[in-house]
Coordinates of C-alpha atoms in Angstrom, one line a residue:
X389 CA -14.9 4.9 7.1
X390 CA -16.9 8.3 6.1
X391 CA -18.7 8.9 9.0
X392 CA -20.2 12.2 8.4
X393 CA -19.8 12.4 12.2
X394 CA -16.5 13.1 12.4
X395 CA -14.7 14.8 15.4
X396 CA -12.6 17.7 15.0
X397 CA -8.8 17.2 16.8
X398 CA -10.1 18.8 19.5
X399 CA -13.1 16.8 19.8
X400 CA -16.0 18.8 18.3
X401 CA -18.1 17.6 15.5
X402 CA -17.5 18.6 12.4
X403 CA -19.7 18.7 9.1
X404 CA -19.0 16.5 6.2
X405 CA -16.6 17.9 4.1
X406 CA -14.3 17.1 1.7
X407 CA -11.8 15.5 4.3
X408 CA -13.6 13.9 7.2
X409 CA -11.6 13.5 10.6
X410 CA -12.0 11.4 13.4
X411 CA -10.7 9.7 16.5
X412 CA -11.4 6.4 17.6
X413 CA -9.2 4.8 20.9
X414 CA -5.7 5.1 20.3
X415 CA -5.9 6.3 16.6
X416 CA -6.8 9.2 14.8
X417 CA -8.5 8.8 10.8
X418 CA -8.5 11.0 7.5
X419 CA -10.6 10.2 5.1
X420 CA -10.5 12.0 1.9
X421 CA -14.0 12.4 1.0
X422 CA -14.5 13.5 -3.0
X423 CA -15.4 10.2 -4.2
X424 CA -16.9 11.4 -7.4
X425 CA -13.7 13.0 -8.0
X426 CA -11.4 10.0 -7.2
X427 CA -10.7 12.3 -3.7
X428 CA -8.3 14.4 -5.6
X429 CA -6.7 17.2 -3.6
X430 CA -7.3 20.7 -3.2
X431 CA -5.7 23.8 -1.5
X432 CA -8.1 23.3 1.2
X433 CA -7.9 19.8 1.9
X434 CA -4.2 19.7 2.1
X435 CA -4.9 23.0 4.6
X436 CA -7.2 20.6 6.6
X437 CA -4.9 17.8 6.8
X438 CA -2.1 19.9 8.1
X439 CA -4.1 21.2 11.1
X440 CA -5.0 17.9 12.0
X441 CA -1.8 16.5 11.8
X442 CA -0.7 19.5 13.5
X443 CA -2.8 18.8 16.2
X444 CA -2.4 15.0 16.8
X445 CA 1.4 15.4 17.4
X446 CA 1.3 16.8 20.4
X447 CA -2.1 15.3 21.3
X448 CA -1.0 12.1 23.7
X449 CA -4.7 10.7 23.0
X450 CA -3.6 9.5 19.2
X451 CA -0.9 7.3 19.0
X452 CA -1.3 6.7 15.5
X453 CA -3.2 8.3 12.1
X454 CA -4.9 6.5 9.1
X455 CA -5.4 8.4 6.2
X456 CA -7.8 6.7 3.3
X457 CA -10.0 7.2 0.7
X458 CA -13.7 7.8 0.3
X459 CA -15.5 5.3 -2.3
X460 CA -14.3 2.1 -3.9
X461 CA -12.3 3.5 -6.7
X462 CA -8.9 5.0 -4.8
X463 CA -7.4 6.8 -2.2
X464 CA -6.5 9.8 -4.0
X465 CA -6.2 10.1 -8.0
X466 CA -4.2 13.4 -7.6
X467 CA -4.7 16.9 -7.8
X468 CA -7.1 19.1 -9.1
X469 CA -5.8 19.3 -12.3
X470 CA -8.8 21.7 -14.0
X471 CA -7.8 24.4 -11.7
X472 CA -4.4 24.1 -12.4
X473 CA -5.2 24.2 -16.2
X474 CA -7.5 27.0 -15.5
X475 CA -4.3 29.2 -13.6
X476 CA -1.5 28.4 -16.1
X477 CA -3.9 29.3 -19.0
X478 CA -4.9 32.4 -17.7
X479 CA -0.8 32.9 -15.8
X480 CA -2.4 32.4 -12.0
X481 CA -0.7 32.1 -9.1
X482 CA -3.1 29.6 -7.1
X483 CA -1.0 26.9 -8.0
X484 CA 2.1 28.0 -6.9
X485 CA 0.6 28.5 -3.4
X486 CA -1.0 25.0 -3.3
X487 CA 1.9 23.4 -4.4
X488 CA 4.1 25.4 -1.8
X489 CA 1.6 24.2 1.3
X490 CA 1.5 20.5 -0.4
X491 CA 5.0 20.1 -0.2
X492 CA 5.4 21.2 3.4
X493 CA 2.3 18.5 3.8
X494 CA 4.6 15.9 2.4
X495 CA 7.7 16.8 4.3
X496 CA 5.4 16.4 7.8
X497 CA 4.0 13.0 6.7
X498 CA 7.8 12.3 6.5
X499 CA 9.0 13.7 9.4
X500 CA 6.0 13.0 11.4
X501 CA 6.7 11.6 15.0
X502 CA 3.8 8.8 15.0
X503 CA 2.7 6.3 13.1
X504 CA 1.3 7.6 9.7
X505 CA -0.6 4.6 8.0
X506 CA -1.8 4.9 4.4
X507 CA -4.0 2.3 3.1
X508 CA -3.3 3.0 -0.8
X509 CA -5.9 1.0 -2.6
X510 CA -7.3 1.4 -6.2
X511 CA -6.1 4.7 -7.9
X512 CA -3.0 6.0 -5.8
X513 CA -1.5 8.6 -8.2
X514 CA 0.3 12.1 -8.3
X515 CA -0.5 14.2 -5.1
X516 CA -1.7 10.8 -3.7
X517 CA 1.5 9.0 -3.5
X518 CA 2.8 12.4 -1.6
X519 CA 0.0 12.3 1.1
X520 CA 1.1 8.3 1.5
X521 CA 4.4 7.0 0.1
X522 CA 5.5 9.5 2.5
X523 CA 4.7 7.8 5.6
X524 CA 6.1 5.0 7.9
X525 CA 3.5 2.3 7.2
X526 CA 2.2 2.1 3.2
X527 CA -0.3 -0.6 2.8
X528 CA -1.4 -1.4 -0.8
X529 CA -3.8 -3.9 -1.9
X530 CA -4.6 -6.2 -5.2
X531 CA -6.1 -3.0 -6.5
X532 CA -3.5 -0.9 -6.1
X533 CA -2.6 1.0 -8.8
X534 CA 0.7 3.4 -8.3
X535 CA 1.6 6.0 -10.4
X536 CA 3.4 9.5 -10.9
X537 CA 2.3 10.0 -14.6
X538 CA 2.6 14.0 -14.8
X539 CA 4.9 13.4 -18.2
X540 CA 1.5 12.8 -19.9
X541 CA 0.1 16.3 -19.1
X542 CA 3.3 18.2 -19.7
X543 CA 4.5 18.4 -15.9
X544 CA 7.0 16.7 -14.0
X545 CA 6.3 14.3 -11.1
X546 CA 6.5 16.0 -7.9
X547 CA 5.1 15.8 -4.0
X548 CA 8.2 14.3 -3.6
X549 CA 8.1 11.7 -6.1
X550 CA 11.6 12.6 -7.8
X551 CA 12.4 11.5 -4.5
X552 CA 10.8 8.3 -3.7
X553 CA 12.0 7.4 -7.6
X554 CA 15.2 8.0 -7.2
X555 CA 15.4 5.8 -4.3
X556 CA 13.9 2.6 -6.2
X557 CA 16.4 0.1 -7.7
X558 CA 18.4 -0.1 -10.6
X559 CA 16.5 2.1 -13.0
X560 CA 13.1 1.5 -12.3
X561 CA 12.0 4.4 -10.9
X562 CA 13.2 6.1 -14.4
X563 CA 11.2 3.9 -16.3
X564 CA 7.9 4.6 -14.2
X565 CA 9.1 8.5 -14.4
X566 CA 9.2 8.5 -17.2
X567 CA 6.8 6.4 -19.3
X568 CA 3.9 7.3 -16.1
X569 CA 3.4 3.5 -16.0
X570 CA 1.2 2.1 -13.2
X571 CA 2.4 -0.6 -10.8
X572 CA 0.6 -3.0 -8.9
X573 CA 1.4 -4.3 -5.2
X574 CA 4.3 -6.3 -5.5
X575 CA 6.3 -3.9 -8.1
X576 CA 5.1 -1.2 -5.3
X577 CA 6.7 -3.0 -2.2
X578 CA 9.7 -3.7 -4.8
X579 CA 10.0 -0.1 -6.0
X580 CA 10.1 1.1 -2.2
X581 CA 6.7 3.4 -2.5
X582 CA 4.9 0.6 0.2
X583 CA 5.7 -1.9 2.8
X584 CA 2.9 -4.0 3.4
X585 CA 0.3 -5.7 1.2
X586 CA -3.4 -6.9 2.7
X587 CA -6.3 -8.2 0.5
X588 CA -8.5 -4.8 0.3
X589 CA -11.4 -6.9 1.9
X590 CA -9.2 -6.9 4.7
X591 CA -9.0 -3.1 4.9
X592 CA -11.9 -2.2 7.2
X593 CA -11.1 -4.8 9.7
X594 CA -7.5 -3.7 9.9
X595 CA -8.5 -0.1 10.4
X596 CA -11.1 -1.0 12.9
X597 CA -8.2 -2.8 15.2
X598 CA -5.9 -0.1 15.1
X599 CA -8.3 2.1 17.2
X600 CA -7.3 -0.8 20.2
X601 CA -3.9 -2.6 19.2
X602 CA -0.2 -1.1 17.8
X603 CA 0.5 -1.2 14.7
X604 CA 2.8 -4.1 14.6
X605 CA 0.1 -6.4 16.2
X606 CA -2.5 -4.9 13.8
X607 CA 0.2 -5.6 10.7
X608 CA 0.7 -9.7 12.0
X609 CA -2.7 -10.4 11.3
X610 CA -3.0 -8.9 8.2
X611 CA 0.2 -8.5 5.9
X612 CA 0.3 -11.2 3.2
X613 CA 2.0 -12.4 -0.1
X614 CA 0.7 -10.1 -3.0
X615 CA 0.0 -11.4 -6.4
X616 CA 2.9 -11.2 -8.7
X617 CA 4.2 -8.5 -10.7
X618 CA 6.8 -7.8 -13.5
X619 CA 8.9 -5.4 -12.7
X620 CA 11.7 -7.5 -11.5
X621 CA 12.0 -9.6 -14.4
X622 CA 12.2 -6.5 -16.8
X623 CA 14.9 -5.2 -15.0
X624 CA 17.1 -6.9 -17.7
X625 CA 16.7 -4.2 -20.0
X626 CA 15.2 -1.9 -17.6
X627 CA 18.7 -1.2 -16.0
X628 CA 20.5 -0.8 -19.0
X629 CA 18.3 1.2 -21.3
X630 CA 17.6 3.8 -18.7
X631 CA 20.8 3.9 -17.7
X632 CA 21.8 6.2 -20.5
X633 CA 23.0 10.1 -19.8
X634 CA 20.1 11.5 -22.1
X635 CA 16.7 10.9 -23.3
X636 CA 17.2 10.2 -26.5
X637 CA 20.0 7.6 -25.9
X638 CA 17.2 6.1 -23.4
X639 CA 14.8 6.1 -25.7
X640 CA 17.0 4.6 -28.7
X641 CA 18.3 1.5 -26.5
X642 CA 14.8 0.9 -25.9
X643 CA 14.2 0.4 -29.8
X644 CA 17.5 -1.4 -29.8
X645 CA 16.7 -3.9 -27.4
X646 CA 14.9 -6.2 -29.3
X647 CA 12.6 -6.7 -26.4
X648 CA 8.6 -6.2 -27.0
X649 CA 8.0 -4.7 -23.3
X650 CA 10.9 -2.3 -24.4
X651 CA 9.4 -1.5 -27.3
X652 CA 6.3 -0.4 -26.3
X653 CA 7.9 1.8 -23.7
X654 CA 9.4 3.7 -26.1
X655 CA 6.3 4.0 -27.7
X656 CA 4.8 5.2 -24.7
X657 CA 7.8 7.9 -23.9
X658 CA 7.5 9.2 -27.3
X659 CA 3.8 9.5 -26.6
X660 CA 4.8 12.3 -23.4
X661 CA 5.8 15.9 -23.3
X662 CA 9.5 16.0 -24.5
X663 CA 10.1 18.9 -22.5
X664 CA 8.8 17.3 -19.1
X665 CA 10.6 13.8 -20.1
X666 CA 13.9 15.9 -20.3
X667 CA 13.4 17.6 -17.4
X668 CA 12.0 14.8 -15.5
X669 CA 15.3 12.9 -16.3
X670 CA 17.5 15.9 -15.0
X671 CA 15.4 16.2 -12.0
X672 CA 15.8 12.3 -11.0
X673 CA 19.3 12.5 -11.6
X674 CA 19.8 15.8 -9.6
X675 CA 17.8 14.4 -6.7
X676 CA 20.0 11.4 -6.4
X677 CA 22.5 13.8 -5.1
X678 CA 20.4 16.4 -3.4
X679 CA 20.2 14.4 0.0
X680 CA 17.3 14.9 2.2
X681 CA 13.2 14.5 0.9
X682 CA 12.9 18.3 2.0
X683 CA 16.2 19.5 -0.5
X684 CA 14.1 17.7 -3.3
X685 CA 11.1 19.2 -2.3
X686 CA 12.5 22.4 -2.9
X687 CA 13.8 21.8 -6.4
X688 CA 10.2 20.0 -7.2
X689 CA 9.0 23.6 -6.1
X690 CA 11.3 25.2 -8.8
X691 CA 10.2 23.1 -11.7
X692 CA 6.3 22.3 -10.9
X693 CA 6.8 26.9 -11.0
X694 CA 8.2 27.0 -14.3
X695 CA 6.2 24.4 -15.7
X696 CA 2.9 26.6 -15.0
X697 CA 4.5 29.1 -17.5
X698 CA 5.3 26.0 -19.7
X699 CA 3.4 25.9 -23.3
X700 CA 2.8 22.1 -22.6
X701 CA 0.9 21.8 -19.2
X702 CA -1.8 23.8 -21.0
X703 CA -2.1 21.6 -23.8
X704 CA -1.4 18.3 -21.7
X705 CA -4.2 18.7 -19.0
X706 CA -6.7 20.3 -22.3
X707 CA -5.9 16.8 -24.1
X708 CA -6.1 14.5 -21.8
X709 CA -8.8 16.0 -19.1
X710 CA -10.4 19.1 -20.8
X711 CA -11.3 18.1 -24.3
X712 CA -9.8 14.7 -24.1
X713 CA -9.2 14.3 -27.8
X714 CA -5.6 12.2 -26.5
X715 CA -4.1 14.6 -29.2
X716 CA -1.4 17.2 -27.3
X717 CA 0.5 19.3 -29.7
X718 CA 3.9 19.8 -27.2
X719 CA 6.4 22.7 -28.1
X720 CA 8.8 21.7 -28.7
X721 CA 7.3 18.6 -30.4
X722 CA 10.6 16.4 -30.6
X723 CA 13.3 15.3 -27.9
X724 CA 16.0 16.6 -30.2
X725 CA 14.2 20.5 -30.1
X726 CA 14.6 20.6 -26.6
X727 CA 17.4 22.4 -25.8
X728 CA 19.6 21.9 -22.2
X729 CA 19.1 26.1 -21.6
X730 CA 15.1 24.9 -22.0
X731 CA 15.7 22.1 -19.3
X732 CA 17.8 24.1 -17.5
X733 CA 15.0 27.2 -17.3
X734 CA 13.0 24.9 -14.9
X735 CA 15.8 24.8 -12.1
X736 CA 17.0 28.5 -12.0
X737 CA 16.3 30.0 -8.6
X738 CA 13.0 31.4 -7.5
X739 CA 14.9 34.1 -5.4
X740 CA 12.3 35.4 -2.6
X741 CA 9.9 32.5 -3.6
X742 CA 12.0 29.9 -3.2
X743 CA 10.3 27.2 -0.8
X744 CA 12.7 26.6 2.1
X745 CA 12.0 23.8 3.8
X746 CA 15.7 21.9 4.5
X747 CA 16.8 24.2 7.2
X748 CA 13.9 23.3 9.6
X749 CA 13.3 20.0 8.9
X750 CA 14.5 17.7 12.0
X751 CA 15.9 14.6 12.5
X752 CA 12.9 12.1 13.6
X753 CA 12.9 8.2 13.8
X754 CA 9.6 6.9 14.2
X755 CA 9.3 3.9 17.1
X756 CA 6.0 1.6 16.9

């Protein structure tokens, strides 16, 4: 659905653009429209969804929103991870104020007081899980592929995501912090990042009838039996490697185990930014205690800050997106050289920066 006629929320057309908004009967659409760029988000798109969203709240035409992606190939790979190279090379502050409005984008998708459905198929990753995992209906396909994999670049996973893995059984969501790793449909649903999975041919039809019929009616027609995954079964030395109080424990029961998947695991975890796997650990851990989405929001706020400052996102995002040699050099280079005063920089207050978010956020239960 990227019809380059799309209506403004107050009903006015509106030029194509890199989001493209619509309303249709009972339901109001956002389509994220940089295909080339696997839709990723920038400062103005998040900007854009916020007004609309803004807007159809209190609009008693839209019952409901869809947000999707333009193209074949995703709903939304991320962010735009050039510019953000481009500000912590040169010590900008762009990011910071993206960041800050994405997170209060996330925390409305969570709070939000109608029925938010995300159709995550193909590449759902970074900032896209936080403009979908957030909401109250999360619909993935058999080309779904889920990730938060910000350990890779020298960043921690953020939009929320500390939260949404913290939340996931056992020790999985440690293992996919972690390592990054992708996860199809089922291991989705199972990991609590989507409810529902519909064959992506099914996709257009689906979003067609939510224009005329609620969401549950829509969902019966739809919603079947995805295609296996693995994630279960690997809980047997998921669970107990990750379990471990520090990363280097984690990643020596992992060689321990005997077990080939948990081998190359540790492979892959030796592979990422020792500094972010640290802090990513602390930050999963801390979260599990910090309560409410919008508390973890605010301590994603802290560390996604000091990691712009952070040797590593520089030479993460140059290996792997600007020169892409696959070759980072990460300072320090070893889990054993990062100190716990080095994790510990990335949660120190941010003083008058800090983004507050938990005081207003209300107490909202969706009915559909």
């Amino acid at each position: 659905m990227t019809d380059n006629t799309a209506n403004t929320p107050g009903g006015g057309p509106a030029a194509p653009g890199p989001v493209l908004i619509r309303t249709e009967g009972r339901a109001a659409y956002l389509t994220l429209n940089r295909p080339k760029a696997l839709n990723a988000l920038s400062h103005p798109m998040v900007l854009r969804i916020m007004e609309a969203l803004t807007a159809w709240a209190d609009d008693p035409a839209v019952e409901l929103v869809v947000i999707e992606g333009a193209g074949e190939r995703g709903l939304c790979a991320g962010g735009d991870i050039r510019a953000i190279h481009e500000d912590a090379r040169t010590g900008g502050t762009a990011s910071a104020d993206f960041w800050r409005d994405e997170y209060r984008l996330n925390a409305l998708i969570a709070r939000y007081p109608k029925p938010y459905v995300a159709l995550m198929d193909g590449i759902v990753m970074g900032g896209g899980v936080g403009v979908s995992a957030h909401g109250s209906v999360r619909i993935v396909t058999e080309r779904s592929r889920v990730a938060m994999p910000e350990t890779g670049i020298g960043f921690v996973p953020d939009v929320g995501g500390t939260y949404l893995l913290a939340l996931a059984p056992g020790e999985l969501g440690t293992h996919l912090a972690l390592t990054g790793a992708p996860v199809g449909a089922a291991d989705a649903l199972l990991c609590g990042l989507a409810d529902h999975f519909v064959p992506a041919a099914a996709l257009p039809a689906l979003a067609r009838e939510l224009a005329v019929d609620p969401v549950h009616t829509v969902l019966e027609r739809y919603v079947a039996e995805p295609p296996a995954g693995g994630l279960a079964a690997d809980r047997e030395w998921i669970d107990p490697c990750y379990a471990a109080d520090s990363a280097e424990e984690i990643l020596a029961r992992l060689l321990a185990s005997g077990v080939p998947a948990a081998k190359a695991a540790a492979d892959t975890l030796r592979a990422k930014s020792p500094t972010a796997v640290k802090v990513t650990l602390a930050a999963l851990r801390r979260a599990r205690r910090l309560g409410p989405l919008e508390r973890v929001l605010e301590q994603e706020y802290r560390v996604s800050c000091a990691a712009l400052a952070s040797p590593d996102l520089v030479e993460g995002i140059r290996a792997q997106v600007i020169d892409k040699d696959r070759t980072p050099h990460w300072s320090p280079a070893t889990l054993e050289d990062v100190t716990p005063a080095d994790v510990d920089r990335y949660f120190a207050p941010l003083g008058a920066d800090e983004l507050r978010l938990a005081a207003a956020a209300p107490s909202q239960e969706v009915v559909w």
